[in-house]
Amino acid sequence: MRRVRRHPLFRALRVDKLTITALEVTLGSYQRGALDEIPALAMIRAGVKEIEERSRNFIRELTPSLSMNELDLEITGGESLAGGGSTPAQSLQTKLIRIKSSRYSAAQLEQRLRRGHACTPVIARVEDDRVILDFRTVFAEQESALAESLAAACDDRISCEYRKTG
């Protein structure tokens, strides 16, 4: 043990009280069978119908704040990679929101979302010249921030401060 304590990585990799507490809470959730309390498991366990319903509600609430002649939104089937891609052989069926802007290319829109433009930065992906959002990876409490970021990224005239107070 003395040799381990003298190793330079010991201090960097030492488990602190916060790590032990997080582990205790996570294991307690497992033990109680409350798997939806663990964020990654809640995302994995979400059903396709639930994701599709959340996606439809999101589009319905977002539509009034955007110029729809500049934006095409559609919901389509797709796959999520479990573990953020750490298990590429395991995928989960999902529903995706595919976004096409008449003002920006998919790459430009994705970049504008990632940069945040005074809003919450959004990590999305681009496929077939469309920005892809997967609501399996979005918590319900993040949806309003996502809507603000998307509106601001699509239209230079919309600022997040305006949308929050307006």
Phi, psi and omega in degrees: 000323181298320179297319179296316181296333181274348181292139183301332180280347183304313183293320181291327184258006182295138178278126180257181183297323180295318178296316180296318179296315179298318178297318180297316179295316180297312179295326176296320177296317176301312184298321179282348183080016180269066187293334180286353174283345180263111189310313182297320180289326177298319178294316181295322184278350181298135180277156181299319180296319178297316180296318179296318179296316178298320179296315179298316178297320179299312181297318180299318180284332182281326188308315181298336184269357182239153173279104188289345175283350177257353187223133177244120180243133176216152177255132181217161177288155179191194180227144171251144175269123179294140178075022178063028179098357180285346176232073188298340180278351181246118178235159180241136175294142182208179171243135183246148169261120179257129186238130175231131180252139175280345181270323186233149171291165179300319180296319179294316180296318178298319179294319178296322177294316182295322181287335174090331180035061178071010177240186176289126177297144182236130175263118179231181175229164181242129174219136177050045179057035175224145173279135184246128172244133179244109183290355172296332184256013179242124176284150182305322181288351178265352187296320181293321177294323177296318179298316178298315181296318180294317179298316181292324180290330183274337187219115181299338183282345181263126174248154181295324179298319178298314183293327181289324183260339184270000000 
